[in-house]
XYZ file of N, CA and C in Angstrom:
483
model
N 8.403 -14.545 -18.092
C 7.770 -13.144 -17.792
C 6.325 -13.371 -17.689
N 5.598 -12.808 -16.553
C 4.283 -12.962 -16.297
C 3.534 -12.034 -16.991
N 2.556 -12.359 -17.716
C 1.525 -11.443 -18.421
C 0.352 -11.086 -17.429
N 0.158 -9.811 -17.256
C -0.810 -9.227 -16.247
C -1.639 -8.335 -17.062
N -2.918 -8.590 -17.032
C -3.898 -7.614 -17.507
C -5.085 -7.564 -16.599
N -5.275 -6.340 -16.003
C -6.274 -6.306 -15.021
C -7.158 -5.042 -15.535
N -8.501 -5.325 -15.564
C -9.325 -4.280 -15.942
C -9.868 -3.431 -14.716
N -9.405 -2.294 -14.664
C -9.718 -1.462 -13.389
C -11.145 -0.939 -13.422
N -11.864 -1.113 -14.690
C -13.339 -0.653 -14.678
C -14.298 -1.757 -14.334
N -13.884 -2.990 -13.877
C -14.793 -3.961 -13.444
C -15.236 -3.670 -12.012
N -16.202 -4.334 -11.656
C -16.728 -4.292 -10.085
C -15.498 -4.482 -9.133
N -15.541 -3.741 -8.083
C -14.496 -3.852 -6.951
C -14.081 -5.261 -6.658
N -15.044 -6.125 -6.396
C -14.678 -7.371 -5.913
C -13.987 -8.220 -7.066
N -14.386 -8.090 -8.198
C -13.629 -8.772 -9.448
C -12.244 -8.057 -9.538
N -12.219 -6.791 -9.499
C -10.859 -6.039 -9.672
C -9.874 -6.523 -8.652
N -10.356 -6.545 -7.350
C -9.368 -7.038 -6.313
C -9.041 -8.444 -6.323
N -9.939 -9.351 -6.655
C -9.676 -10.786 -7.082
C -8.549 -10.923 -7.948
N -8.635 -10.146 -9.244
C -7.640 -10.131 -10.208
C -6.326 -9.615 -9.749
N -6.299 -8.491 -8.933
C -5.142 -7.861 -8.377
C -4.484 -8.843 -7.405
N -5.243 -9.465 -6.539
C -4.735 -10.429 -5.588
C -4.081 -11.691 -6.281
N -4.686 -12.101 -7.283
C -4.166 -13.256 -8.093
C -2.940 -12.927 -8.783
N -2.886 -11.772 -9.378
C -1.557 -11.264 -9.970
C -0.498 -11.031 -8.955
N -0.865 -10.444 -7.894
C 0.258 -10.123 -6.819
C 0.647 -11.532 -6.320
N -0.246 -12.512 -6.044
C 0.298 -13.684 -5.671
C 1.160 -14.461 -6.751
N 0.842 -14.446 -7.932
C 1.754 -14.982 -8.949
C 2.995 -14.241 -9.040
N 3.113 -12.985 -8.781
C 4.370 -12.241 -8.855
C 5.335 -12.607 -7.895
N 4.909 -12.922 -6.494
C 5.796 -13.216 -5.447
C 5.913 -14.613 -5.164
N 5.174 -15.524 -6.057
C 5.231 -16.991 -5.810
C 6.741 -17.546 -6.052
N 7.245 -17.976 -5.039
C 8.541 -18.693 -5.123
C 9.825 -17.696 -4.991
N 9.492 -16.388 -4.826
C 10.540 -15.425 -4.563
C 10.718 -15.215 -3.171
N 11.882 -15.401 -2.573
C 12.126 -15.227 -1.115
C 12.584 -13.799 -0.831
N 12.921 -13.014 -1.723
C 13.561 -11.693 -1.383
C 12.357 -10.617 -1.102
N 12.234 -10.288 0.078
C 11.194 -9.296 0.532
C 11.214 -8.000 -0.208
N 12.384 -7.443 -0.365
C 12.431 -6.174 -1.105
C 12.083 -6.254 -2.615
N 12.509 -7.265 -3.095
C 12.067 -7.444 -4.630
C 10.572 -7.643 -4.782
N 10.002 -8.386 -3.746
C 8.542 -8.625 -3.872
C 7.864 -7.299 -3.515
N 8.298 -6.541 -2.457
C 7.689 -5.313 -2.332
C 7.732 -4.273 -3.553
N 8.967 -4.370 -4.152
C 8.991 -3.603 -5.532
C 8.061 -3.911 -6.441
N 7.859 -5.221 -6.657
C 6.965 -5.594 -7.786
C 5.482 -5.383 -7.295
N 5.064 -5.462 -6.059
C 3.685 -5.288 -5.581
C 3.534 -3.837 -5.690
N 4.452 -2.870 -5.285
C 4.253 -1.445 -5.436
C 4.034 -1.156 -7.020
N 4.773 -1.687 -7.726
C 4.662 -1.357 -9.247
C 3.329 -1.849 -9.744
N 2.933 -3.011 -9.338
C 1.677 -3.659 -9.681
C 0.545 -2.706 -9.315
N 0.351 -2.309 -8.036
C -0.472 -1.413 -7.637
C -0.577 -0.110 -8.265
N 0.696 0.512 -8.502
C 0.758 1.825 -9.141
C 0.229 1.650 -10.589
N 0.421 0.659 -11.275
C 0.040 0.406 -12.676
C -1.485 0.175 -12.785
N -2.193 -0.490 -11.767
C -3.552 -0.848 -12.057
C -4.546 -0.154 -11.136
N -4.069 0.500 -9.996
C -5.052 1.112 -9.098
C -5.255 2.599 -9.671
N -6.373 2.975 -10.035
C -6.397 4.490 -10.601
C -6.355 5.431 -9.412
N -6.026 6.644 -9.858
C -6.036 7.843 -8.994
C -5.009 7.893 -8.038
N -3.810 7.249 -8.015
C -2.826 7.253 -6.978
C -1.781 8.117 -7.492
N -1.174 8.912 -6.501
C 0.207 9.644 -6.839
C 1.217 8.959 -6.029
N 1.116 7.912 -5.172
C 2.181 7.233 -4.542
C 1.644 5.951 -4.137
N 2.445 4.964 -4.348
C 2.148 3.582 -3.819
C 3.555 2.766 -3.444
N 3.536 2.397 -2.152
C 4.783 1.796 -1.739
C 4.692 1.320 -0.375
N 5.887 0.994 0.124
C 5.911 0.377 1.491
C 6.949 1.229 2.511
N 6.618 1.156 3.629
C 7.555 1.511 4.691
C 7.778 0.294 5.530
N 9.079 -0.035 5.747
C 9.508 -1.249 6.470
C 9.735 -0.862 7.822
N 9.451 -1.841 8.882
C 9.808 -1.602 10.299
C 11.208 -1.963 10.430
N 12.099 -1.201 10.760
C 13.467 -1.342 10.957
C 13.902 -0.640 12.249
N 14.418 -1.428 13.116
C 14.934 -0.861 14.533
C 13.804 0.195 15.129
N 12.623 -0.304 15.232
C 11.568 0.441 15.934
C 11.081 1.633 15.173
N 11.360 1.770 13.902
C 10.753 3.016 13.130
C 10.517 2.545 11.831
N 9.672 3.299 10.977
C 9.371 2.928 9.578
C 10.456 3.551 8.784
N 10.873 2.772 7.915
C 11.832 3.237 6.966
C 11.537 2.972 5.584
N 11.654 3.979 4.695
C 11.163 3.965 3.264
C 11.636 2.715 2.658
N 10.625 1.930 1.969
C 11.021 0.801 1.161
C 10.744 0.953 -0.414
N 10.471 -0.046 -1.139
C 10.197 0.065 -2.539
C 8.897 0.892 -2.701
N 8.914 1.742 -3.785
C 7.722 2.632 -4.004
C 7.634 2.978 -5.474
N 6.568 3.520 -5.823
C 6.432 4.332 -7.062
C 5.902 5.758 -6.752
N 6.393 6.722 -7.460
C 5.862 8.059 -7.163
C 6.944 8.938 -6.834
N 6.665 10.182 -6.278
C 7.670 11.128 -6.104
C 8.483 10.777 -4.955
N 9.593 11.440 -4.667
C 10.513 11.167 -3.523
C 9.573 11.268 -2.237
N 10.047 10.600 -1.247
C 9.317 10.436 -0.056
C 10.089 10.595 1.171
N 9.411 10.791 2.279
C 9.922 10.841 3.739
C 10.570 9.512 3.888
N 11.837 9.544 4.390
C 12.640 8.363 4.560
C 12.249 7.655 5.811
N 12.108 8.426 6.999
C 11.837 7.789 8.161
C 10.599 8.343 8.784
N 9.790 7.495 9.381
C 8.605 7.847 10.102
C 8.635 7.169 11.421
N 8.352 7.952 12.485
C 8.097 7.340 13.899
C 6.902 6.437 13.917
N 6.993 5.314 14.729
C 5.835 4.570 14.890
C 4.762 5.369 15.752
N 3.651 5.475 15.283
C 2.672 6.342 15.992
C 2.439 7.734 15.315
N 3.503 8.116 14.481
C 3.260 9.458 13.858
C 2.637 9.400 12.512
N 1.795 10.303 12.182
C 1.184 10.361 10.903
C 0.149 9.045 10.664
N -0.159 9.019 9.456
C -1.143 7.879 9.079
C -0.405 6.516 9.025
N 0.861 6.540 8.389
C 1.499 5.397 8.429
C 1.981 4.929 9.718
N 2.547 5.695 10.526
C 2.894 5.403 12.012
C 1.749 4.997 12.771
N 0.517 5.653 12.510
C -0.673 5.137 13.306
C -1.098 3.670 12.903
N -0.954 3.471 11.656
C -1.233 2.067 11.207
C -0.334 1.080 11.778
N 0.919 1.511 11.828
C 1.930 0.503 12.477
C 1.795 0.334 13.924
N 1.374 1.501 14.554
C 1.127 1.425 16.087
C 0.036 0.587 16.472
N -1.067 0.786 15.653
C -2.529 0.100 16.143
C -2.673 -1.274 15.482
N -1.833 -1.475 14.391
C -2.100 -2.687 13.635
C -3.356 -2.799 12.758
N -3.976 -1.477 12.678
C -5.261 -1.446 11.827
C -5.110 -0.535 10.700
N -5.735 -0.895 9.628
C -5.781 -0.169 8.330
C -6.297 1.258 8.705
N -5.663 2.286 8.102
C -6.146 3.665 8.171
C -6.656 4.142 6.772
N -7.828 4.501 6.586
C -8.498 5.071 5.434
C -8.731 6.410 5.857
N -8.102 7.412 5.207
C -8.234 8.851 5.550
C -8.640 9.580 4.325
N -9.965 10.177 4.497
C -10.581 10.919 3.386
C -9.879 12.289 3.188
N -9.438 12.963 4.290
C -8.647 14.259 4.157
C -7.549 14.100 5.015
N -6.275 13.927 4.401
C -5.145 13.830 5.280
C -4.741 15.135 5.990
N -5.201 16.287 5.390
C -4.817 17.505 6.048
C -5.654 17.668 7.358
N -6.669 16.904 7.592
C -7.519 16.909 8.772
C -6.906 15.954 9.857
N -5.987 15.051 9.459
C -5.467 13.804 10.208
C -4.539 14.461 11.239
N -4.815 14.169 12.518
C -3.949 14.713 13.502
C -2.560 14.325 13.353
N -1.580 15.161 13.376
C -0.017 14.760 13.157
C 0.162 14.261 11.781
N -0.593 14.592 10.688
C -0.220 14.133 9.381
C 1.064 14.649 9.033
N 1.878 13.792 8.222
C 3.227 14.132 7.750
C 3.027 14.319 6.284
N 3.257 15.563 5.762
C 3.129 15.936 4.387
C 4.360 15.692 3.639
N 4.559 14.454 3.198
C 5.797 14.112 2.354
C 5.524 14.654 0.996
N 4.276 14.660 0.485
C 3.797 15.282 -0.730
C 2.619 16.094 -0.567
N 2.746 17.409 -0.769
C 1.602 18.264 -0.446
C 0.581 18.103 -1.343
N 0.685 17.443 -2.582
C -0.396 17.104 -3.437
C -1.358 16.108 -3.012
N -0.906 15.283 -1.936
C -1.659 14.141 -1.439
C -2.901 14.666 -0.595
N -4.106 14.122 -1.100
C -5.248 14.604 -0.266
C -5.955 13.495 0.534
N -5.758 12.219 0.057
C -6.315 11.047 0.896
C -5.387 9.928 0.801
N -5.551 9.075 1.950
C -4.550 8.038 1.986
C -5.143 6.674 2.541
N -4.662 5.650 2.143
C -4.968 4.299 2.685
C -3.658 3.581 3.145
N -3.540 3.135 4.344
C -2.368 2.423 4.825
C -2.796 1.138 5.382
N -2.141 0.163 5.052
C -2.487 -1.234 5.460
C -1.272 -2.006 6.146
N -1.346 -2.263 7.359
C -0.266 -2.913 7.999
C 0.044 -4.330 7.371
N 1.323 -4.653 7.342
C 1.778 -5.990 6.936
C 2.157 -6.725 8.032
N 1.525 -7.815 8.402
C 1.671 -8.761 9.570
C 2.383 -9.983 9.158
N 3.520 -10.396 9.617
C 4.005 -11.607 9.198
C 4.617 -12.188 10.484
N 4.135 -13.524 10.772
C 4.467 -14.373 11.983
C 4.304 -13.494 13.156
N 3.028 -12.940 13.178
C 2.507 -12.317 14.350
C 2.901 -10.908 14.599
N 3.734 -10.226 13.856
C 4.295 -8.846 14.170
C 4.282 -8.128 12.752
N 4.068 -6.762 12.979
C 3.961 -5.765 11.837
C 5.452 -5.577 11.391
N 5.692 -5.925 10.211
C 6.890 -5.839 9.515
C 6.968 -4.669 8.583
N 5.844 -4.100 8.216
C 5.913 -3.053 7.233
C 4.455 -2.358 7.200
N 4.281 -1.482 6.376
C 2.830 -0.973 5.913
C 2.896 -0.653 4.515
N 1.795 -0.936 3.832
C 1.618 -0.483 2.454
C 0.964 0.889 2.517
N 1.394 1.750 1.825
C 0.897 3.243 1.832
C 0.452 3.619 0.375
N -0.759 4.093 0.245
C -1.337 4.418 -0.974
C -1.818 5.843 -0.791
N -1.256 6.813 -1.642
C -1.844 8.226 -1.493
C -2.413 8.562 -2.714
N -3.484 9.406 -2.727
C -4.135 10.116 -3.830
C -4.197 11.556 -3.739
N -4.110 12.188 -4.947
C -4.406 13.653 -5.067
C -5.879 13.990 -4.940
N -6.762 13.060 -4.995
C -8.149 13.166 -4.852
C -8.781 13.117 -3.414
N -9.501 14.038 -3.117
C -9.994 13.993 -1.716
C -11.080 12.782 -1.621
N -11.078 12.097 -0.402
C -11.975 11.006 -0.314
C -11.961 9.856 -1.366
N -10.773 9.655 -1.879
C -10.629 8.754 -3.010
C -10.762 7.207 -2.573
N -10.442 6.798 -1.559
C -10.452 5.358 -1.088
C -11.848 5.101 -0.487
N -12.424 3.996 -0.971
C -13.730 3.491 -0.551
C -13.546 2.230 0.399
N -14.535 1.989 1.142
C -14.494 0.767 2.013
C -13.925 -0.556 1.321
N -14.422 -0.644 0.029
C -14.091 -1.818 -0.884
C -12.595 -1.755 -1.144
N -11.965 -0.511 -1.229
C -10.643 -0.486 -1.519
C -9.737 -1.039 -0.294
N -10.261 -0.539 0.850
C -9.646 -1.095 2.203
C -9.667 -2.550 2.307
N -10.955 -3.003 2.182
C -11.088 -4.425 2.101
C -10.217 -5.175 1.249
N -10.357 -4.744 -0.027
C -9.430 -5.373 -1.043
C -7.954 -5.381 -0.859
N -7.441 -4.241 -0.359
C -6.017 -4.135 -0.132
C -5.682 -4.945 1.163
N -6.590 -4.926 2.113
C -6.231 -5.819 3.246
C -6.104 -7.367 2.860
N -7.011 -7.786 2.054
C -7.069 -9.171 1.362
C -5.703 -9.412 0.684
N -5.417 -8.422 -0.085
C -4.216 -8.503 -0.863
C -2.860 -8.774 -0.058
N -2.759 -7.909 1.003
C -1.487 -7.955 1.896
C -1.650 -9.108 2.709
N -2.793 -9.552 3.113
C -2.982 -10.922 3.807
C -2.488 -12.096 2.972
N -2.842 -11.979 1.751
C -2.518 -13.128 0.801
C -0.957 -13.311 0.490
N -0.306 -12.126 0.586
C 1.025 -12.190 0.229
C 2.095 -11.771 1.397
N 1.566 -11.484 2.623
C 2.476 -11.077 3.715
C 3.568 -11.983 3.870
N 3.427 -13.361 3.785
C 4.719 -14.203 3.918
C 5.606 -14.036 3.081
N 5.444 -13.557 1.813
C 6.519 -13.289 0.898
C 7.147 -11.812 1.025
N 6.624 -11.137 2.104
C 7.165 -9.767 2.262
C 7.937 -9.654 3.360
N 8.054 -10.703 4.255
C 8.959 -10.776 5.524
C 10.058 -11.487 5.451
């Protein structure tokens, strides 16, 4: 059993270094992508403050399909290009949204969500999933959160595909 202890009160660069190290240790040697996504969603849910949802949408047959997550029940399928998750999948770029209700075409799976951070997961040159983080707090995610989560996903993407 891996012992994880991450201090969420430390500076962002140290916090994300610890989170990336723990995520890498969790997926090291495990080849099952779903199991790895489940553990990463749980890790993020446990240690990233201010979230009401953390999880993955996987690219399956040209659309996003709900994958492992922590939080309330969620939308099962999202079209590529629709909403924040679909936009991240279509563009290949992280989406950091301060007010999801102002985002064109936002899909309200949970009306309590106010801000969102979505990171594309790229493996072998193609987008295989997106990491979706929601917060009930407006403008919750900072540039350092986006940078840290991009680094985390880049460090473990090969274990998610």
